[in-house]
Tab-separated table of C-alpha atoms in Angstrom:
chain	number	residue	atom	x	y	z
A	1	MET	CA	32.097	17.976	-10.598
A	2	LYS	CA	30.416	14.729	-9.565
A	3	LYS	CA	26.789	14.764	-8.510
A	4	ARG	CA	26.166	13.804	-4.907
A	5	LEU	CA	24.198	10.563	-4.593
A	6	ILE	CA	21.476	10.675	-1.999
A	7	GLY	CA	21.170	7.409	-0.131
A	8	GLY	CA	22.893	4.099	-0.749
A	9	LEU	CA	21.695	0.927	-2.414
A	10	VAL	CA	19.047	-0.459	-0.095
A	11	ALA	CA	16.171	-2.901	-0.090
A	12	ALA	CA	12.821	-1.163	0.058
A	13	ALA	CA	9.164	-2.031	0.173
A	14	ILE	CA	6.300	-1.877	-2.307
A	15	LEU	CA	3.009	-1.679	-0.502
A	16	ILE	CA	0.282	-3.569	-2.285
A	17	PRO	CA	-3.123	-2.589	-0.894
A	18	THR	CA	-5.083	-5.330	0.807
A	19	ALA	CA	-8.710	-5.712	1.743
A	20	ALA	CA	-10.051	-4.027	4.843
A	21	PHE	CA	-9.514	-5.893	8.108
A	22	ALA	CA	-6.764	-7.924	6.451
A	23	ALA	CA	-3.436	-8.777	8.017
A	24	PRO	CA	-0.601	-6.239	7.531
A	25	PRO	CA	-0.256	-5.046	3.911
A	26	LEU	CA	1.732	-7.185	1.528
A	27	ILE	CA	5.326	-5.975	1.507
A	28	GLU	CA	7.626	-7.135	-1.222
A	29	MET	CA	11.358	-6.519	-1.171
A	30	LEU	CA	12.966	-5.338	-4.401
A	31	THR	CA	16.187	-3.501	-5.156
A	32	ARG	CA	16.028	0.266	-4.734
A	33	LYS	CA	18.544	2.498	-6.506
A	34	PRO	CA	19.608	6.000	-5.370
A	35	MET	CA	18.876	9.263	-7.173
A	36	THR	CA	20.472	12.688	-6.902
A	37	ALA	CA	18.463	15.794	-6.041
A	38	GLU	CA	19.135	17.038	-9.568
A	39	GLN	CA	17.749	13.827	-11.076
A	40	VAL	CA	14.565	14.106	-9.006
A	41	LYS	CA	13.936	17.676	-10.149
A	42	VAL	CA	14.155	16.827	-13.865
A	43	ASP	CA	12.480	13.410	-13.690
A	44	GLU	CA	8.837	13.424	-14.848
A	45	VAL	CA	7.509	11.595	-11.772
A	46	GLY	CA	9.785	13.404	-9.321
A	47	LYS	CA	8.975	16.834	-10.703
A	48	ALA	CA	5.210	16.192	-10.576
A	49	THR	CA	5.470	14.908	-6.991
A	50	LEU	CA	7.374	17.997	-5.862
A	51	GLU	CA	4.877	20.290	-7.578
A	52	LYS	CA	2.009	18.653	-5.664
A	53	LEU	CA	3.876	19.058	-2.387
A	54	TYR	CA	4.894	22.671	-3.065
A	55	SER	CA	1.323	23.563	-4.019
A	56	ALA	CA	-0.063	22.029	-0.817
A	57	PHE	CA	2.690	23.329	1.474
A	58	PRO	CA	4.541	26.309	-0.115
A	59	GLU	CA	7.083	26.419	2.720
A	60	THR	CA	8.529	23.080	1.545
A	61	LYS	CA	10.008	24.839	-1.502
A	62	SER	CA	12.895	25.819	0.769
A	63	PHE	CA	13.369	22.262	2.078
A	64	GLU	CA	16.360	20.170	0.982
A	65	ILE	CA	16.029	16.788	-0.722
A	66	ILE	CA	18.050	14.665	1.702
A	67	ASP	CA	17.235	11.237	0.270
A	68	ALA	CA	15.755	9.913	-2.971
A	69	SER	CA	15.573	6.586	-4.780
A	70	TYR	CA	13.558	4.584	-7.277
A	71	LEU	CA	12.345	1.027	-7.494
A	72	GLY	CA	12.324	-0.833	-10.811
A	73	ASP	CA	14.385	-1.225	-13.955
A	74	SER	CA	17.496	0.833	-14.574
A	75	THR	CA	16.525	1.010	-18.233
A	76	ASN	CA	16.764	4.021	-20.488
A	77	SER	CA	13.743	2.959	-22.524
A	78	THR	CA	11.353	5.867	-22.893
A	79	ASP	CA	8.260	3.667	-22.618
A	80	THR	CA	9.285	1.991	-19.365
A	81	LYS	CA	8.766	3.689	-16.016
A	82	THR	CA	10.006	2.873	-12.550
A	83	ILE	CA	7.605	1.090	-10.223
A	84	GLN	CA	7.965	3.490	-7.321
A	85	GLN	CA	9.904	6.639	-6.508
A	86	SER	CA	10.695	7.892	-3.002
A	87	ILE	CA	11.693	11.404	-1.954
A	88	VAL	CA	12.584	12.717	1.510
A	89	LEU	CA	12.713	16.465	2.168
A	90	GLN	CA	13.693	18.313	5.339
A	91	GLU	CA	14.124	21.872	6.530
A	92	LYS	CA	17.630	23.143	5.911
A	93	GLY	CA	19.937	22.424	8.799
A	94	GLY	CA	19.095	18.741	9.133
A	95	THR	CA	16.497	19.161	11.875
A	96	GLY	CA	12.898	20.248	12.077
A	97	LYS	CA	10.062	19.543	9.665
A	98	LYS	CA	10.414	16.540	7.371
A	99	VAL	CA	8.306	14.981	4.590
A	100	THR	CA	8.648	11.539	2.984
A	101	LEU	CA	6.727	10.710	-0.207
A	102	HIS	CA	6.362	7.439	-2.131
A	103	THR	CA	4.946	7.860	-5.638
A	104	ASN	CA	3.676	5.187	-8.033
A	105	GLY	CA	5.966	5.473	-11.056
A	106	ILE	CA	3.242	4.257	-13.411
A	107	THR	CA	0.208	6.287	-12.321
A	108	GLY	CA	2.024	9.257	-10.774
A	109	GLU	CA	-0.132	8.910	-7.645
A	110	ILE	CA	1.447	9.647	-4.266
A	111	GLN	CA	0.783	6.283	-2.604
A	112	ASP	CA	1.801	7.315	0.877
A	113	LEU	CA	3.431	10.195	2.684
A	114	THR	CA	4.779	10.852	6.152
A	115	GLN	CA	4.882	14.251	7.803
A	116	GLU	CA	7.281	14.476	10.758
A	117	ASN	CA	8.051	17.134	13.368
A	118	TRP	CA	5.427	19.625	12.194
A	119	GLU	CA	4.362	20.264	15.771
A	120	PRO	CA	6.601	21.831	18.470
A	121	LYS	CA	8.813	19.379	20.376
A	122	GLU	CA	7.302	20.693	23.602
A	123	LYS	CA	3.841	19.590	22.458
A	124	PRO	CA	4.158	16.742	19.933
A	125	LEU	CA	1.224	15.588	17.851
A	126	ILE	CA	0.413	12.564	20.003
A	127	THR	CA	-0.237	14.791	23.061
A	128	LEU	CA	-3.094	16.627	21.328
A	129	SER	CA	-6.745	15.707	21.826
A	130	ASP	CA	-8.433	13.229	19.487
A	131	GLN	CA	-10.315	16.052	17.779
A	132	GLN	CA	-7.132	18.077	17.293
A	133	ILE	CA	-5.298	15.068	15.843
A	134	LYS	CA	-8.202	14.342	13.508
A	135	ALA	CA	-8.214	17.986	12.374
A	136	LYS	CA	-4.470	17.826	11.595
A	137	VAL	CA	-4.908	14.631	9.575
A	138	ASN	CA	-7.964	16.004	7.756
A	139	SER	CA	-5.997	19.096	6.763
A	140	LEU	CA	-3.069	17.036	5.452
A	141	ILE	CA	-5.262	14.758	3.321
A	142	ASP	CA	-7.383	17.658	2.096
A	143	LYS	CA	-4.330	19.579	0.897
A	144	MET	CA	-2.546	16.629	-0.705
A	145	TYR	CA	-5.443	14.556	-2.076
A	146	GLY	CA	-8.629	16.621	-2.108
A	147	ASN	CA	-11.862	17.283	-0.250
A	148	LEU	CA	-13.021	14.779	2.381
A	149	LYS	CA	-16.746	15.602	2.388
A	150	GLU	CA	-17.651	12.191	0.947
A	151	TYR	CA	-15.625	10.302	3.542
A	152	GLU	CA	-16.387	8.967	7.001
A	153	VAL	CA	-13.552	8.539	9.488
A	154	ALA	CA	-13.060	5.984	12.259
A	155	MET	CA	-10.298	6.585	14.800
A	156	GLU	CA	-8.939	4.043	17.265
A	157	GLN	CA	-5.915	3.615	19.495
A	158	MET	CA	-3.688	0.678	18.570
A	159	GLU	CA	-2.316	-1.850	21.032
A	160	ASN	CA	1.300	-0.734	20.942
A	161	PRO	CA	3.120	-1.107	24.282
A	162	ASP	CA	6.196	0.735	22.995
A	163	GLN	CA	4.561	3.869	21.635
A	164	LYS	CA	1.095	5.417	21.726
A	165	THR	CA	-0.353	5.004	18.234
A	166	PHE	CA	-3.652	5.957	16.607
A	167	MET	CA	-5.094	4.548	13.390
A	168	LEU	CA	-7.619	6.504	11.319
A	169	ASN	CA	-9.541	4.882	8.462
A	170	TYR	CA	-11.212	7.148	5.894
A	171	THR	CA	-13.965	5.332	4.018
A	172	LYS	CA	-16.110	6.642	1.186
A	173	LYS	CA	-19.813	6.572	1.966
A	174	GLY	CA	-21.261	3.350	0.586
A	175	SER	CA	-17.958	1.482	0.759
A	176	LYS	CA	-16.892	-1.213	3.211
A	177	THR	CA	-13.158	-0.714	2.868
A	178	PRO	CA	-10.972	2.320	3.715
A	179	PHE	CA	-9.622	4.580	0.983
A	180	TYR	CA	-7.064	6.337	3.201
A	181	GLN	CA	-5.417	4.661	6.173
A	182	VAL	CA	-3.474	6.851	8.587
A	183	PHE	CA	-1.155	6.125	11.515
A	184	VAL	CA	-0.273	8.793	14.065
A	185	GLN	CA	2.508	8.271	16.577
A	186	GLY	CA	5.055	10.481	18.284
A	187	ASN	CA	5.238	13.632	16.190
A	188	SER	CA	4.403	12.079	12.827
A	189	ILE	CA	1.449	11.409	10.520
A	190	SER	CA	1.684	8.617	7.929
A	191	VAL	CA	-1.011	8.552	5.229
A	192	GLY	CA	-1.458	5.602	2.877
A	193	VAL	CA	-3.804	5.333	-0.102
A	194	VAL	CA	-5.221	1.820	0.188
A	195	GLY	CA	-8.016	2.417	-2.322
A	196	GLY	CA	-11.297	1.057	-0.942
A	197	GLU	CA	-14.102	0.341	-3.387
A	198	THR	CA	-17.068	2.699	-3.573
A	199	THR	CA	-19.486	-0.065	-4.550
A	200	PRO	CA	-19.403	-3.630	-3.237
A	201	SER	CA	-18.743	-6.232	-5.914
A	202	ILE	CA	-21.272	-9.043	-6.238
A	203	SER	CA	-18.412	-11.384	-7.137
A	204	LYS	CA	-16.614	-10.944	-3.825
A	205	VAL	CA	-17.106	-12.463	-0.411
A	206	GLU	CA	-15.483	-11.762	2.940
A	207	GLY	CA	-13.774	-14.065	5.411
A	208	TYR	CA	-12.697	-17.012	3.249
A	209	PHE	CA	-11.093	-18.557	6.320
A	210	SER	CA	-12.034	-18.506	9.985
A	211	LYS	CA	-10.069	-18.452	13.215
A	212	ASN	CA	-11.407	-19.314	16.652
A	213	GLY	CA	-14.892	-19.416	15.196
A	214	LYS	CA	-14.665	-15.910	13.735
A	215	PRO	CA	-14.100	-14.772	10.104
A	216	ASP	CA	-10.449	-14.270	9.185
A	217	TYR	CA	-10.053	-11.690	6.412
A	218	PHE	CA	-6.298	-11.964	5.809
A	219	ALA	CA	-6.626	-13.803	2.471
A	220	ASP	CA	-9.580	-11.922	0.987
A	221	ASP	CA	-7.555	-9.593	-1.223
A	222	PHE	CA	-5.701	-12.552	-2.744
A	223	LEU	CA	-8.681	-14.843	-3.270
A	224	ASN	CA	-11.244	-12.308	-4.496
A	225	ASP	CA	-9.838	-12.671	-7.989
A	226	GLU	CA	-12.068	-13.054	-11.057
A	227	LYS	CA	-9.273	-14.843	-12.927
A	228	LEU	CA	-8.898	-17.334	-10.075
A	229	PHE	CA	-12.642	-18.073	-10.093
A	230	SER	CA	-12.462	-18.589	-13.852
A	231	LEU	CA	-9.467	-20.906	-13.509
A	232	LEU	CA	-11.206	-23.013	-10.855
A	233	LYS	CA	-14.567	-22.797	-12.653
A	234	MET	CA	-16.368	-21.945	-9.432
A	235	SER	CA	-17.970	-18.959	-7.734
A	236	PRO	CA	-16.410	-17.170	-4.733
A	237	THR	CA	-19.220	-18.520	-2.547
A	238	ASP	CA	-18.475	-22.092	-3.647
A	239	LEU	CA	-14.774	-21.584	-2.953
A	240	LYS	CA	-15.514	-20.276	0.537
A	241	GLN	CA	-17.725	-23.301	1.241
A	242	GLU	CA	-14.949	-25.689	0.200
A	243	LEU	CA	-12.386	-23.889	2.360
A	244	ALA	CA	-14.788	-24.050	5.321
A	245	LYS	CA	-14.477	-27.844	5.146
A	246	GLY	CA	-10.805	-27.554	6.082
A	247	LYS	CA	-9.392	-27.724	2.568
A	248	SER	CA	-6.667	-25.467	1.188
A	249	VAL	CA	-6.949	-23.600	-2.107
A	250	VAL	CA	-4.270	-25.942	-3.473
A	251	GLU	CA	-6.424	-28.968	-2.618
A	252	VAL	CA	-9.528	-27.390	-4.124
A	253	ALA	CA	-7.548	-26.631	-7.286
A	254	ALA	CA	-6.229	-30.206	-7.470
A	255	SER	CA	-9.802	-31.513	-7.422
A	256	LYS	CA	-10.368	-29.353	-10.503
A	257	ASN	CA	-7.193	-30.626	-12.212
A	258	VAL	CA	-5.547	-27.239	-11.740
A	259	SER	CA	-1.910	-27.173	-10.627
A	260	LYS	CA	-0.514	-25.244	-7.687
A	261	GLN	CA	1.720	-23.213	-10.015
A	262	GLN	CA	-1.264	-22.176	-12.143
A	263	VAL	CA	-2.969	-20.812	-9.035
A	264	ILE	CA	0.195	-18.980	-7.942
A	265	ASP	CA	0.669	-17.388	-11.361
A	266	VAL	CA	-2.922	-16.147	-11.598
A	267	ILE	CA	-2.999	-14.580	-8.119
A	268	ALA	CA	0.507	-13.106	-8.367
A	269	LYS	CA	-0.220	-11.466	-11.717
A	270	THR	CA	-3.393	-9.879	-10.358
A	271	GLN	CA	-1.539	-8.483	-7.335
A	272	ILE	CA	1.145	-6.999	-9.583
A	273	GLU	CA	-1.471	-5.475	-11.879
A	274	LYS	CA	-3.037	-3.762	-8.863
A	275	GLN	CA	0.319	-2.300	-7.920
A	276	VAL	CA	1.209	-0.992	-11.353
A	277	GLN	CA	-2.279	-0.074	-12.501
A	278	GLY	CA	-2.308	2.803	-14.926
A	279	GLU	CA	-0.688	1.214	-17.956
A	280	GLN	CA	-3.520	2.777	-19.948
A	281	ASN	CA	-1.377	5.920	-19.850
A	282	GLY	CA	1.027	4.223	-22.229
A	283	ALA	CA	3.598	3.178	-19.621
A	284	THR	CA	4.654	-0.445	-19.364
A	285	LEU	CA	6.946	-2.528	-17.196
A	286	SER	CA	9.634	-4.624	-18.783
A	287	ASN	CA	9.357	-8.406	-18.608
A	288	ARG	CA	12.400	-8.457	-16.329
A	289	ALA	CA	10.702	-6.199	-13.779
A	290	LYS	CA	7.527	-8.293	-13.884
A	291	GLU	CA	9.483	-11.519	-13.454
A	292	GLN	CA	11.300	-10.055	-10.467
A	293	MET	CA	8.029	-9.012	-8.849
A	294	MET	CA	6.483	-12.435	-9.537
A	295	LYS	CA	9.422	-14.112	-7.832
A	296	GLU	CA	9.190	-11.872	-4.784
A	297	ILE	CA	5.431	-12.153	-4.332
A	298	GLU	CA	5.250	-15.951	-4.715
A	299	PRO	CA	6.022	-16.854	-1.044
A	300	LYS	CA	3.136	-14.651	0.107
A	301	VAL	CA	0.752	-16.278	-2.352
A	302	VAL	CA	1.880	-19.773	-1.332
A	303	SER	CA	1.227	-19.027	2.347
A	304	VAL	CA	-2.363	-18.095	1.441
A	305	ILE	CA	-3.198	-20.975	-0.886
A	306	GLU	CA	-1.730	-23.600	1.465
A	307	HIS	CA	-3.572	-22.223	4.505
A	308	LYS	CA	-6.431	-24.223	6.020
A	309	THR	CA	-9.241	-23.364	8.397
A	310	GLU	CA	-9.078	-25.530	11.498
A	311	THR	CA	-12.321	-27.466	11.647
A	312	ALA	CA	-13.779	-28.677	14.925
A	313	LEU	CA	-13.442	-32.404	15.515
A	314	LYS	CA	-16.744	-34.230	15.587
A	315	LYS	CA	-17.416	-36.208	18.751
C-alpha cells in the first residue's frame, strides 16, 4: 500500500531573523518537498518537534498531521540535515483547532508556530481585551519555550486596514532587540523566535542609513557583520559615516579596492550561518544546499549594498 503524501511540491520561505525595527524579515524562496505523516513520526527532527508539542498541549496527541514538508537537500547522507521542517496538525474532522510548526533542521529549535481556532468562533481571539490577549500569548510561549520572567513585552496595534492585527515584542531585560515576535489576528497567534541579543555589541551601530531625516534600520542586520568590517578594514562607525555622505556600500568597498562580489559573498555567508547555526552539533549542510541559498539571498544583499541615503542639497 502506498503512503499518502501530505502536500504537494511548493515554494516555501526560510525566515532569517533581522535586527529590531528592520524592514520585514528576509524571506528566501527554496524548494520544499512533501513528507508523509509516517515519515514525520520517525524522523529525528519531526519526532522531537511533536514531543515538544504533545508535552505542552497533550490534547494535540489526537490531532492529525494534515500537511508536512522539509526544506533542503534530498540526500540520504547521515551527516546532512534538512534546513527546515514544517508540520501542520489539526483536530480530526478537518475543522477546529490547528497548529503549524516550523523547525530548524540543524538546531532542532521550533523557529515559529501558529495556533489557530483555539478560541470559540463566537468570541475569536481578536475580540478579547488587550490583557486577555497578552495572557493567551504568554501562556503559549511559556508552554512551548519556557518561563517569561526575564522578558518585557510591548504590545501595539498594527496599521492593517483589512484585518485588526496586534504585534507583541518580547525582549530580554538588558537587550534592545526582541527575542520573540508575535502577531495576533482573527483567531490565530503566530510566534516567531527572532533571537534578540542579551548584551549590546560594541562592534555594532544602528541606523546605517537615514530616511526623511530619521534613522532607517532596514540594513542593520546585513551590515553589522564583523567579516564585512574586516574585509573593508574599517569600523562600523566609519562605515556609517561614509554612508551618511550619500555613498553606497559598493562605492565604499571600491575605494578600498574590494569588489562588489566580495562584499556580497561575505554578507550572504554570514546570513546563511545565522540561519543554520548549530553545526557544532555535528550536522552540516552540503555544498549544493549552501550554493542554492547563496544564489537566493544575493538579490536581497545587492539591494542593501547598492542603497544610498539621500543627502540634502546644499544651497
